[in-house]
Short mmCIF file of C-alpha atoms and ligand atoms in Angstrom, two decimals:
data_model
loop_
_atom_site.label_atom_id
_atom_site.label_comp_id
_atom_site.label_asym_id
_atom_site.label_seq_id
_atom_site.Cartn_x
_atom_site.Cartn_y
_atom_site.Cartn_z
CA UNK A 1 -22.97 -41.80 10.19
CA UNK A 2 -20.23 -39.95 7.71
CA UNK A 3 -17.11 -42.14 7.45
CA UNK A 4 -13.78 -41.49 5.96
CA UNK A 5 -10.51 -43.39 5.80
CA UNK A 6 -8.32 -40.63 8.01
CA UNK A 7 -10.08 -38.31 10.58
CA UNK A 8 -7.88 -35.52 11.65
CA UNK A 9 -8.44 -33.18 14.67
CA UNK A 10 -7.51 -29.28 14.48
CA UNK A 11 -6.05 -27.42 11.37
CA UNK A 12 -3.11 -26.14 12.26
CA UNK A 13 0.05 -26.45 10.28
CA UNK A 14 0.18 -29.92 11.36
CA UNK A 15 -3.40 -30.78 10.52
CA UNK A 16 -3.14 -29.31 7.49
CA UNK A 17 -0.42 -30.70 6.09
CA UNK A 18 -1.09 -34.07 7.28
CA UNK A 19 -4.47 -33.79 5.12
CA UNK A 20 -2.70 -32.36 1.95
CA UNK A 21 -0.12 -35.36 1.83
CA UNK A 22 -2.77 -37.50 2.34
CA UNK A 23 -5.21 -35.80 -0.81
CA UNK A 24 -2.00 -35.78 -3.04
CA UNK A 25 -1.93 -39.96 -1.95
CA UNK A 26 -5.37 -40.51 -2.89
CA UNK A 27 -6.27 -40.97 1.06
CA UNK A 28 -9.17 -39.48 1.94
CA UNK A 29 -9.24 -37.11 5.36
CA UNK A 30 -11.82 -34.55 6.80
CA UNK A 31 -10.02 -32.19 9.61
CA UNK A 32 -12.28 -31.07 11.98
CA UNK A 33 -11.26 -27.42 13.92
CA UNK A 34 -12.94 -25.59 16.72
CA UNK A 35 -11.92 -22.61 15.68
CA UNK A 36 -12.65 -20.48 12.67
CA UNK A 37 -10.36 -19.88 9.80
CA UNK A 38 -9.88 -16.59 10.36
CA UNK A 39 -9.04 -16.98 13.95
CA UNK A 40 -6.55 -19.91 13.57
CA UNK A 41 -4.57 -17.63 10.13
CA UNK A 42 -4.29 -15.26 12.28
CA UNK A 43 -2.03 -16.19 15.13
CA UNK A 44 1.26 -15.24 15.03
CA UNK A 45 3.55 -17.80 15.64
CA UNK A 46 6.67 -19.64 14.10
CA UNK A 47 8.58 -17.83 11.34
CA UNK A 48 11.91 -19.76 10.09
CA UNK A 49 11.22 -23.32 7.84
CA UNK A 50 13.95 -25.83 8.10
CA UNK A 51 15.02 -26.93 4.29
CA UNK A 52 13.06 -30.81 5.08
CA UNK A 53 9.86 -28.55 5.80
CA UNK A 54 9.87 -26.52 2.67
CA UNK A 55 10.37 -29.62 0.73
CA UNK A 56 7.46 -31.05 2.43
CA UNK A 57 5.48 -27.99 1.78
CA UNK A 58 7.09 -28.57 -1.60
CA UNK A 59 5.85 -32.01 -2.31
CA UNK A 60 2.25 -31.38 -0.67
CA UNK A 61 2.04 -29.04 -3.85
CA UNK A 62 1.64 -25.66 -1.81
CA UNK A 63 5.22 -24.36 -2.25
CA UNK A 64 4.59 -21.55 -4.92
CA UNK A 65 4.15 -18.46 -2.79
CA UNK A 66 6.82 -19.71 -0.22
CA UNK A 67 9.46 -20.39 -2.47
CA UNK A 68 8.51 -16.49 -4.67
CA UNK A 69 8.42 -14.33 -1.33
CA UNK A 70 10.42 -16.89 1.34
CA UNK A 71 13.79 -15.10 2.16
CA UNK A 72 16.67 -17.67 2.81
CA UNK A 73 19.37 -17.24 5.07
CA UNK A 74 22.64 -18.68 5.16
CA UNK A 75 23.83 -17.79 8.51
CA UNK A 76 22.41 -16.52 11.63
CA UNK A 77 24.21 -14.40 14.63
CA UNK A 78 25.10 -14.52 18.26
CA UNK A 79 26.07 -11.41 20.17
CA UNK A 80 27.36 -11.65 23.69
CA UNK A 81 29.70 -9.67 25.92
CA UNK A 82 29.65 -7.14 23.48
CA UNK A 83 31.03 -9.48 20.70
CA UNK A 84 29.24 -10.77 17.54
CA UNK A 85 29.71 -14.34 16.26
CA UNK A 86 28.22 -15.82 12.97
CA UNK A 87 26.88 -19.31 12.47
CA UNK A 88 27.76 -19.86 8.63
CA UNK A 89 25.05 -22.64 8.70
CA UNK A 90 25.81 -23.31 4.59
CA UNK A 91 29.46 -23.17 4.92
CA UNK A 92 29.10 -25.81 8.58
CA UNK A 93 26.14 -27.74 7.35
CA UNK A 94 25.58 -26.97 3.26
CA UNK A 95 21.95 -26.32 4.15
CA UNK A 96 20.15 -22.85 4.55
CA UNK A 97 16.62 -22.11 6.36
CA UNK A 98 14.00 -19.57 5.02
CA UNK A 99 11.87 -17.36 6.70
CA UNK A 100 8.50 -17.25 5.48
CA UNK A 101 5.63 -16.88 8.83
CA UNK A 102 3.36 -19.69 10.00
CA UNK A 103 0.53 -17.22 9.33
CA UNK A 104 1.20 -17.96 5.36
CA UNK A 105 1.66 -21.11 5.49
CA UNK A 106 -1.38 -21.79 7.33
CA UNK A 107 -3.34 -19.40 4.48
CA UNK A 108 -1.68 -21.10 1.58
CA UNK A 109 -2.34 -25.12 3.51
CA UNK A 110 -6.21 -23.74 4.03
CA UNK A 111 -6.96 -22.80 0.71
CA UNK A 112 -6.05 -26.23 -0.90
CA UNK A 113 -7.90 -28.05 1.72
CA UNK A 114 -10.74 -25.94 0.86
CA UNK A 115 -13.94 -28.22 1.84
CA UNK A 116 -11.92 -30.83 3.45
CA UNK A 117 -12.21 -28.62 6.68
CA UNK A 118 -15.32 -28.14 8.90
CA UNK A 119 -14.64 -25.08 10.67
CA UNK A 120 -16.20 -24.28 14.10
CA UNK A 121 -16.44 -27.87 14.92
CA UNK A 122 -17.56 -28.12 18.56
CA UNK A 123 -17.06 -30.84 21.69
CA UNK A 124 -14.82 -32.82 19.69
CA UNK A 125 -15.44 -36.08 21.18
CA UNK A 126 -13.22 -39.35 21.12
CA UNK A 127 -15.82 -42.05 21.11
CA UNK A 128 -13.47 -45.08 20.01
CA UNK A 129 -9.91 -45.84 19.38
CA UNK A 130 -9.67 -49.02 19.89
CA UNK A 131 -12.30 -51.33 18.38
CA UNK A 132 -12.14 -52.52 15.06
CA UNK A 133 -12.74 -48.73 13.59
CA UNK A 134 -12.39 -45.19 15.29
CA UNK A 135 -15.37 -43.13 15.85
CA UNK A 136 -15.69 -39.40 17.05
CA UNK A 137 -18.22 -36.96 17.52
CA UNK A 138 -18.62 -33.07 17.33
CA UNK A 139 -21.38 -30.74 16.87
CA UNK A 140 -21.67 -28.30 14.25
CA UNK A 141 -24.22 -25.21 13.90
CA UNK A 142 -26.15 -26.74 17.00
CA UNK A 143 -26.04 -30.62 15.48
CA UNK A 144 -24.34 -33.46 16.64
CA UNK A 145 -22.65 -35.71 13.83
CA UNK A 146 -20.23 -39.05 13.85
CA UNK A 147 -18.10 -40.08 11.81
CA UNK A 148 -15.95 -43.20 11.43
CA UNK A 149 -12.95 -43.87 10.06
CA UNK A 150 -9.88 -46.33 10.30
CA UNK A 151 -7.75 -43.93 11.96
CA UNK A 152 -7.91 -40.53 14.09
CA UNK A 153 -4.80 -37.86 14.07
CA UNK A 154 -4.71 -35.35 16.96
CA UNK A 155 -2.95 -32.46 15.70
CA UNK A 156 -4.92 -30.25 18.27
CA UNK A 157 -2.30 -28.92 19.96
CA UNK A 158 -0.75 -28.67 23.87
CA UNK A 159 -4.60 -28.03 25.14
CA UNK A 160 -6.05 -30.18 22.45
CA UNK A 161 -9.27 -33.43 23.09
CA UNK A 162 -6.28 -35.92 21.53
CA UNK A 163 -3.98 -36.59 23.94
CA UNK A 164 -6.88 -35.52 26.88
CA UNK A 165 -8.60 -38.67 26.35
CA UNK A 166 -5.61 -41.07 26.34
CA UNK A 167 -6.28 -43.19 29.79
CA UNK A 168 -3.54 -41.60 32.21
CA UNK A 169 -1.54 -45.25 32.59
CA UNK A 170 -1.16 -45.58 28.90
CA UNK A 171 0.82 -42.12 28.72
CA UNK A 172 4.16 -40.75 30.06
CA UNK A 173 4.61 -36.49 29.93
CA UNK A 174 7.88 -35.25 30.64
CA UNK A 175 7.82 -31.25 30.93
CA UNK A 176 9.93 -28.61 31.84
CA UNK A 177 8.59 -25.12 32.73
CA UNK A 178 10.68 -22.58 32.28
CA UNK A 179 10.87 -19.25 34.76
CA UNK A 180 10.42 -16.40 32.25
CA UNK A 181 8.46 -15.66 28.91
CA UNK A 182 9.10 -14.02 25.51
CA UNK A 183 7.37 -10.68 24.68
CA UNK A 184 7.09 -10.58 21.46
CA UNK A 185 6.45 -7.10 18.84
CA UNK A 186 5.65 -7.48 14.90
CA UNK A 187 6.61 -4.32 13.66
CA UNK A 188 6.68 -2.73 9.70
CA UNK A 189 9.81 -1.55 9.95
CA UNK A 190 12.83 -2.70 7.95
CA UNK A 191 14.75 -5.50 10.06
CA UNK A 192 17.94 -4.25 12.01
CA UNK A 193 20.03 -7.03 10.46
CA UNK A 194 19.90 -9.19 7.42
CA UNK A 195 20.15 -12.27 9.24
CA UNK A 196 18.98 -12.89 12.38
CA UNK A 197 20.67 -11.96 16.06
CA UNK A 198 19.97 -13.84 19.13
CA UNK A 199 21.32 -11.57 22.01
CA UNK A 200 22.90 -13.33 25.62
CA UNK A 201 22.56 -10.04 27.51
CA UNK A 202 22.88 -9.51 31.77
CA UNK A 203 19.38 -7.74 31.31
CA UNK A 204 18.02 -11.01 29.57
CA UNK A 205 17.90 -12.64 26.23
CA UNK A 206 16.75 -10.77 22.63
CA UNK A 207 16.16 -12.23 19.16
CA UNK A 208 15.82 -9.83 16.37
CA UNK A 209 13.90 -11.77 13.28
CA UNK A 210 11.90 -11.29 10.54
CA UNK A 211 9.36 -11.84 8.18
CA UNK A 212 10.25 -9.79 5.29
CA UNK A 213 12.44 -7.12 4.15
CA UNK A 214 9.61 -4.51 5.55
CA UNK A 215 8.50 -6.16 8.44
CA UNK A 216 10.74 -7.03 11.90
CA UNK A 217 9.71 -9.50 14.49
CA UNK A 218 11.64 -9.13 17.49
CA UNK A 219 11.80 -10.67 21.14
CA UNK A 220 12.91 -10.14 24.12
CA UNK A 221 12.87 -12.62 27.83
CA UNK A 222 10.75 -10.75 30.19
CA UNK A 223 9.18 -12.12 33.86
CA UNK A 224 6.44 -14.98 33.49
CA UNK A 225 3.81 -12.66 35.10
CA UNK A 226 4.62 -9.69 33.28
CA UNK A 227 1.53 -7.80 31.55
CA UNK A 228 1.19 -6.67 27.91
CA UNK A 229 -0.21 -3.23 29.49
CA UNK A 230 2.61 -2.51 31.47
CA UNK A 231 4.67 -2.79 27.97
CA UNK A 232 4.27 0.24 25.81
CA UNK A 233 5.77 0.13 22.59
CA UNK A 234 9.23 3.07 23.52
CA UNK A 235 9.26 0.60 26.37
CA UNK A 236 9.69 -2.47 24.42
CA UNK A 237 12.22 -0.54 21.90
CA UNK A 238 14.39 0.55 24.91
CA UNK A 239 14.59 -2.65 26.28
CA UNK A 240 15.39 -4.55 23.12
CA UNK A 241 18.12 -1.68 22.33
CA UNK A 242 19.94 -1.83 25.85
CA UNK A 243 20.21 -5.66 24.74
CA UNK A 244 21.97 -5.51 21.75
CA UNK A 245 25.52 -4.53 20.82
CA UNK A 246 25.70 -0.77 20.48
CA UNK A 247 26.45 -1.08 16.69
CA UNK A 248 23.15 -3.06 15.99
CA UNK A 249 21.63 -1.21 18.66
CA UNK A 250 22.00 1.59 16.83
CA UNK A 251 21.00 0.58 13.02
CA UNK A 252 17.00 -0.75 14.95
CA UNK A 253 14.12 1.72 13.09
CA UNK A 254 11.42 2.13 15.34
CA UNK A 255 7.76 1.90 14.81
CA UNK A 256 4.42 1.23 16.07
CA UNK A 257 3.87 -2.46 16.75
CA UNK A 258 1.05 -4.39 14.59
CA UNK A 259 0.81 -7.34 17.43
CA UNK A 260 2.44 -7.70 20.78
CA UNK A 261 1.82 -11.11 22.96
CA UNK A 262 3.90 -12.77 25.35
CA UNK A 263 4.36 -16.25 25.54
CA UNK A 264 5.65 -18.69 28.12
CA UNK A 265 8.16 -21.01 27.41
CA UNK A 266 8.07 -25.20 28.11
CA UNK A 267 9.59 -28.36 26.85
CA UNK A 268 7.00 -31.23 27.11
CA UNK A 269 6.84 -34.46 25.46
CA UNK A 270 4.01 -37.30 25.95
CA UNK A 271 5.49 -41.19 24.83
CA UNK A 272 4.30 -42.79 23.08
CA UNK A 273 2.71 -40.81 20.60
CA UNK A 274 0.22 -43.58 18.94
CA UNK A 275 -2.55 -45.62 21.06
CA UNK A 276 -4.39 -48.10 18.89
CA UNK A 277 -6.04 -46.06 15.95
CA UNK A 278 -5.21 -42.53 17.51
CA UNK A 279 -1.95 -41.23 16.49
CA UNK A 280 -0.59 -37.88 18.27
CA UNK A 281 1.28 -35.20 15.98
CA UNK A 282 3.17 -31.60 16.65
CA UNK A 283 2.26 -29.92 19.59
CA UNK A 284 -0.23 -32.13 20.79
CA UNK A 285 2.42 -34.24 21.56
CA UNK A 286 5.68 -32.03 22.16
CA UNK A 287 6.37 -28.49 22.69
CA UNK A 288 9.71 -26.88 22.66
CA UNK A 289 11.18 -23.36 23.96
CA UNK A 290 11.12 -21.11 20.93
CA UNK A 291 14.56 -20.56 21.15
CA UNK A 292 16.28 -22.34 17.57
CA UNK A 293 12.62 -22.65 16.12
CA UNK A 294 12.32 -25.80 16.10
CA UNK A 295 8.13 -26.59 17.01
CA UNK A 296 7.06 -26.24 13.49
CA UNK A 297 9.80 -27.98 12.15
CA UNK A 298 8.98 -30.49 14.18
CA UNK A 299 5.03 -31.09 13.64
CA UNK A 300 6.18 -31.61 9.44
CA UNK A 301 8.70 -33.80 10.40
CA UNK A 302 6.27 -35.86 12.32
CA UNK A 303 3.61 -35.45 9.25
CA UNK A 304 6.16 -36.81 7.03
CA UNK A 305 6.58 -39.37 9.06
CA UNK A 306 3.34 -40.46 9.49
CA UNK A 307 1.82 -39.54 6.29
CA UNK A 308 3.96 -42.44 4.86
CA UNK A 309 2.47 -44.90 6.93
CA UNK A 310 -0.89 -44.25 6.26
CA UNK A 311 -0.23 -44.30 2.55
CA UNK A 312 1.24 -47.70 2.75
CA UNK A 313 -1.26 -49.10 5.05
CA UNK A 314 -4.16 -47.88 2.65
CA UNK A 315 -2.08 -49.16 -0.67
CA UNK A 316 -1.44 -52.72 1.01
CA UNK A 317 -2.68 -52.65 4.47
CA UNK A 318 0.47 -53.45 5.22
CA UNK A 319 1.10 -51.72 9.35
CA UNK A 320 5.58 -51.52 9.33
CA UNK A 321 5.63 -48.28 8.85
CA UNK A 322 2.48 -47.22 10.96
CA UNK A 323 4.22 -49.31 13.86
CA UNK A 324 7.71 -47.89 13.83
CA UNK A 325 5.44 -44.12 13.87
CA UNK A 326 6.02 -43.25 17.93
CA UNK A 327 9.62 -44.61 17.91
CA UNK A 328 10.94 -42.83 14.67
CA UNK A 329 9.22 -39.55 15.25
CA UNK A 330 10.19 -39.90 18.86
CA UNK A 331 13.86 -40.45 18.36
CA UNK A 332 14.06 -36.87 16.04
CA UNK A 333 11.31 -35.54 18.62
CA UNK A 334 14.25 -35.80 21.94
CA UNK A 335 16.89 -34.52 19.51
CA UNK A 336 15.20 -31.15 19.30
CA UNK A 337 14.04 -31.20 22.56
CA UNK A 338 17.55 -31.31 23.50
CA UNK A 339 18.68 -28.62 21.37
CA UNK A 340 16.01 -26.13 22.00
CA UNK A 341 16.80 -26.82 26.14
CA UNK A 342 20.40 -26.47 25.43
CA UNK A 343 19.58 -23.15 23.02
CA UNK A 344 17.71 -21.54 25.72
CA UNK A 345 19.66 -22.28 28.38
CA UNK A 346 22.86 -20.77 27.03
CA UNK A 347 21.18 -17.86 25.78
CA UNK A 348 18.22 -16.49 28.29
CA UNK A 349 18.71 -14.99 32.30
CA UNK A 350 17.83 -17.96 34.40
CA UNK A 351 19.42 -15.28 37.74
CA UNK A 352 21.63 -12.67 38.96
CA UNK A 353 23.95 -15.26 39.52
CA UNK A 354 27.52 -14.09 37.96
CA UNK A 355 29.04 -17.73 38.40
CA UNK A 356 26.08 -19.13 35.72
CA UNK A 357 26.68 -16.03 33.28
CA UNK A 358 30.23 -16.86 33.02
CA UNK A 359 29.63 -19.64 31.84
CA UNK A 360 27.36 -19.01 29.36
CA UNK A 361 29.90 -16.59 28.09
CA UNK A 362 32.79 -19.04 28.40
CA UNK A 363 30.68 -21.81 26.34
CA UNK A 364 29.73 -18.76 23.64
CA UNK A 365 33.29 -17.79 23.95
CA UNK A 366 34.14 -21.73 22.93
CA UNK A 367 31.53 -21.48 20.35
CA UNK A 368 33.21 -18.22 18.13
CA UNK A 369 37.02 -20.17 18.58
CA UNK A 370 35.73 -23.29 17.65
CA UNK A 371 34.32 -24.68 14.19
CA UNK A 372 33.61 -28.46 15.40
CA UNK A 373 31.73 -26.13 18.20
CA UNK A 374 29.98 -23.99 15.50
CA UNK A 375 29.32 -26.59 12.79
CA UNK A 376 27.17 -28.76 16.02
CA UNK A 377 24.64 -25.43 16.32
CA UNK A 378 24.55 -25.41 12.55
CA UNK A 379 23.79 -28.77 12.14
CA UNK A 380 20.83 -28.59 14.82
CA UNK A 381 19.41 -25.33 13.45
CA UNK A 382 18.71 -26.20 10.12
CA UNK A 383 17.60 -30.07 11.08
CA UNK A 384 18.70 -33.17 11.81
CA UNK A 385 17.92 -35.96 9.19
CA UNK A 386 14.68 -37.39 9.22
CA UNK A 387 16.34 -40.47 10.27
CA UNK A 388 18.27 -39.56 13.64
P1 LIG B 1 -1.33 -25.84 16.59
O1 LIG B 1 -0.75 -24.80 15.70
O2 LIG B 1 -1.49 -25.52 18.04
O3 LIG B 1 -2.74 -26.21 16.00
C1 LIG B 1 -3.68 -26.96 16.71
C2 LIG B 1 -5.06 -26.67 16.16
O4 LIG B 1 -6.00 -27.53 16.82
C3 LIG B 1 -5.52 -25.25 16.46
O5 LIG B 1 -5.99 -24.65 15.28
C4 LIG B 1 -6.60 -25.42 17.51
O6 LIG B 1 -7.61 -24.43 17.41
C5 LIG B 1 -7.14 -26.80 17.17
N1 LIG B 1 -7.80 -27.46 18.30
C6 LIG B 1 -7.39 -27.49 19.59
N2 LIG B 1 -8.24 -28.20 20.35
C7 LIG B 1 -9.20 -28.65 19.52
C8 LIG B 1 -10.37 -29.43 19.71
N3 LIG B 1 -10.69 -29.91 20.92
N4 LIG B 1 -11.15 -29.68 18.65
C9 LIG B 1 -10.82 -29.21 17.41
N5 LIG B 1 -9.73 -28.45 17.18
C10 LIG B 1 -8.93 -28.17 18.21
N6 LIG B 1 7.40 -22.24 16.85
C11 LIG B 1 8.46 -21.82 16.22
O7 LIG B 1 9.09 -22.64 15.53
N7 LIG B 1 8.84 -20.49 16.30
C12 LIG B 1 8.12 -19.56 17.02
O8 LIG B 1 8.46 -18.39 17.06
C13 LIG B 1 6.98 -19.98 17.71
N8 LIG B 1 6.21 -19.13 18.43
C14 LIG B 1 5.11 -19.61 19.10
C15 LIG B 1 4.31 -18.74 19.85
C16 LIG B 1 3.18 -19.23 20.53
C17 LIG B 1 2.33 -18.27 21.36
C18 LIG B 1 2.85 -20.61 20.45
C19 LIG B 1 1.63 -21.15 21.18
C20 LIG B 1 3.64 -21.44 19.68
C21 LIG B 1 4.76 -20.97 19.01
N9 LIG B 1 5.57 -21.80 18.21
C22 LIG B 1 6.65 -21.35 17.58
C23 LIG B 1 5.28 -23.19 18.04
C24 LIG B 1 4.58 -23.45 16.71
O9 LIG B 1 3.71 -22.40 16.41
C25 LIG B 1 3.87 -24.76 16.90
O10 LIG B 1 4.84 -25.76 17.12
C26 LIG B 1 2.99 -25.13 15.71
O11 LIG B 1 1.91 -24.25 15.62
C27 LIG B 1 2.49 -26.56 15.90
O12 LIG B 1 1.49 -26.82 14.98
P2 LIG B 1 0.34 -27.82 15.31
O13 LIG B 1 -0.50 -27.86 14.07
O14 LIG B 1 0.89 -29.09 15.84
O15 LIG B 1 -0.49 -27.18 16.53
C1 LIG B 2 11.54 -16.78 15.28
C2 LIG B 2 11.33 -17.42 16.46
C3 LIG B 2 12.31 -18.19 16.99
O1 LIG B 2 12.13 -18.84 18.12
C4 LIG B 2 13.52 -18.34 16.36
O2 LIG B 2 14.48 -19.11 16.94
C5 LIG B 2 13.74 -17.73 15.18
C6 LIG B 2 12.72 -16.93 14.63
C7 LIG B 2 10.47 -15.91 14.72
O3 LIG B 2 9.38 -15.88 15.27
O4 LIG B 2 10.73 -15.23 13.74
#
């Protein structure tokens, strides 16, 4: 049987960066992922890095390419009721964000874990999380292998084998389904704005973002049972134009889309987030609306937490910081949870009903008069301290 000190389950951004913290500590991890490399770089996802996650990225010592061809903004938009008002997020918090795609980070992450990986690793299996070391299986090219180790991270994701095999009366889920999706549209075409828009519209909520000067990734809400086929791309264009103030609506360059998906949106979070040696990390444990980008901000913020236990525990076995894990990353974890609810709420169609639209455009209306108002989104958006 292969052991290890650290095994880690999927390779996402949180996987990833979990096992890079841990190399750079002299903590030894294998990551095992079900699905190829190519497969996993090539979902697009989450585009906009809080400044904490870069400096992660930073210290794990794959920050070159993000910090050359990252673009950082200092303010981001809201336009509603035909008016436009900007969140000066250095001027109400001192701190910018960057936009720089998931898909890179997860290409620049992969290539310095390099062997540290197994790809296609199949049946994941939790065999033992509780005895006196944690074992798991999963089968590779046809072969079934163990391993053991001290601990096991699940940063599998929402329909990941972590949190699945966590007895039912050990584990609370709180979730929130919400009644409409985001279709989203990359695009090489040169962004409408230089910062980004989020749009309150009657019609339904639009986000105009990035992920370079040359290349637009816009949104808009459409129904939860919607179909991609029944969205061509002048459809998509018209929609996100009769959402936008005429002036931007105007200034959007048009183009055939590279990728179009449509995602549903849901808050979830499962407490607590460790169970004997298994610890839970990023969306295997929470998910947030996309709305503020906060779900890969949040899967670092949990890797830096947790990444610091495990180095102390393997320096002097010592378990403080390992045992505070679910309650620190917790406490940051309902934070965003909060905001992202609140985000999407104000912003997206929930119905036709003209009493709840007036008050989303009475609270935006409070928002553009009011800087204690305005500097309480900017503080949110670019991230709360690690210690909330
Ligand atoms: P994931 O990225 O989900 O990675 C989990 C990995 O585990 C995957 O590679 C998966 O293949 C692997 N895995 C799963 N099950 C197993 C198993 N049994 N065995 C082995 N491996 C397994 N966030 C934003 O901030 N902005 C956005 O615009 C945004 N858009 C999104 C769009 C979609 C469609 C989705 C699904 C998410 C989006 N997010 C967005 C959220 C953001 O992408 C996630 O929060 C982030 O990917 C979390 O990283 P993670 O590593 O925790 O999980
Ligand atoms: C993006 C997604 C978001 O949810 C957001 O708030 C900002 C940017 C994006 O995909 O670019």
């Amino acid at each position: 049987m292969a052991k290890t000190q650290v095994t880690i389950v999927g390779a996402g951004p949180s996987g990833l960066m979990l096992c890079q913290m841990l190399h750079r500590h002299g903590v030894d991890a294998v990551v095992l992922e079900r699905q190829t490399r190519e497969h996993v770089g090539a979902r697009i996802r989450a585009g906009l890095l809080e400044q904490g996650t870069v400096e992660l990225l930073n210290e794990a010592g794959v920050g070159e390419r993000m910090m050359r061809e990252g673009l950082v903004h200092d303010g981001f938009e809201l336009a509603f009721d035909g008016r436009r008002h900007r969140i000066d997020l250095a001027g109400l918090a001192g701190k910018h964000v960057l936009v720089y795609g998931q898909t890179e980070i997860q290409r620049d992450l992969a290539d310095a874990a390099g062997a540290r990986v197994i790809w296609e690793a199949k049946d994941v299996a939790i065999l033992d999380s509780e005895g006196s070391s944690a074992r798991i299986s999963y089968v590779k090219d046809g072969v079934k292998h163990e391993i053991r180790s001290e601990f096991i991270v699940g940063c599998d994701g929402y329909h990941g084998a972590s949190r699945a095999s966590v007895p039912k009366d050990r584990i609370v889920h709180h979730e929130r389904i919400y009644p409409f999706g985001w279709l989203g549209i990359l695009a090489d075409v040169p962004p409408v704005s230089e910062e980004l828009v989020y749009a309150n519209h009657r019609r339904g909520f639009a986000l105009c973002s990035m992920r370079s000067r040359t290349r637009s990734r816009y949104y808009v809400q459409c129904p939860l049972d919607d179909k991609l086929e029944s969205w061509s791309d002048e459809r998509f264009w018209d929609e996100l134009r009769s959402r936008l103030p005429p002036e931007l609506a105007g200034k959007v360059v048009v183009g055939p889309s590279i990728e179009k998906s449509i995602a549903p949106l849901r808050s979830f979070v499962a407490e607590p987030m460790r169970f004997g040696r298994l610890f839970l990390v990023g969306d295997a444990a929470h998910i947030v609306p996309p709305t503020g980008a906060k779900g890969l901000n949040l899967a670092a913020a949990d890797v830096r937490v947790l990444y610091q236990g495990l180095v102390e525990y393997f320096r002097s076995r010592s378990t403080t910081l390992l045992d505070e894990y679910s309650m620190r990353a917790l406490a940051r974890v309902w934070k965003a949870t909060r905001f992202s609810w609140w985000f999407t709420t104000l912003m997206h169609k929930f119905s036709d009903e003209a009493f709840a639209y007036r008050l989303q455009l009475a609270e935006l209306g409070y928002l553009a008069e009011s800087r204690a108002a305005s500097q309480a989104v900017a503080e949110n958006y670019v991230g709360l301290p690690f210690d909330c």
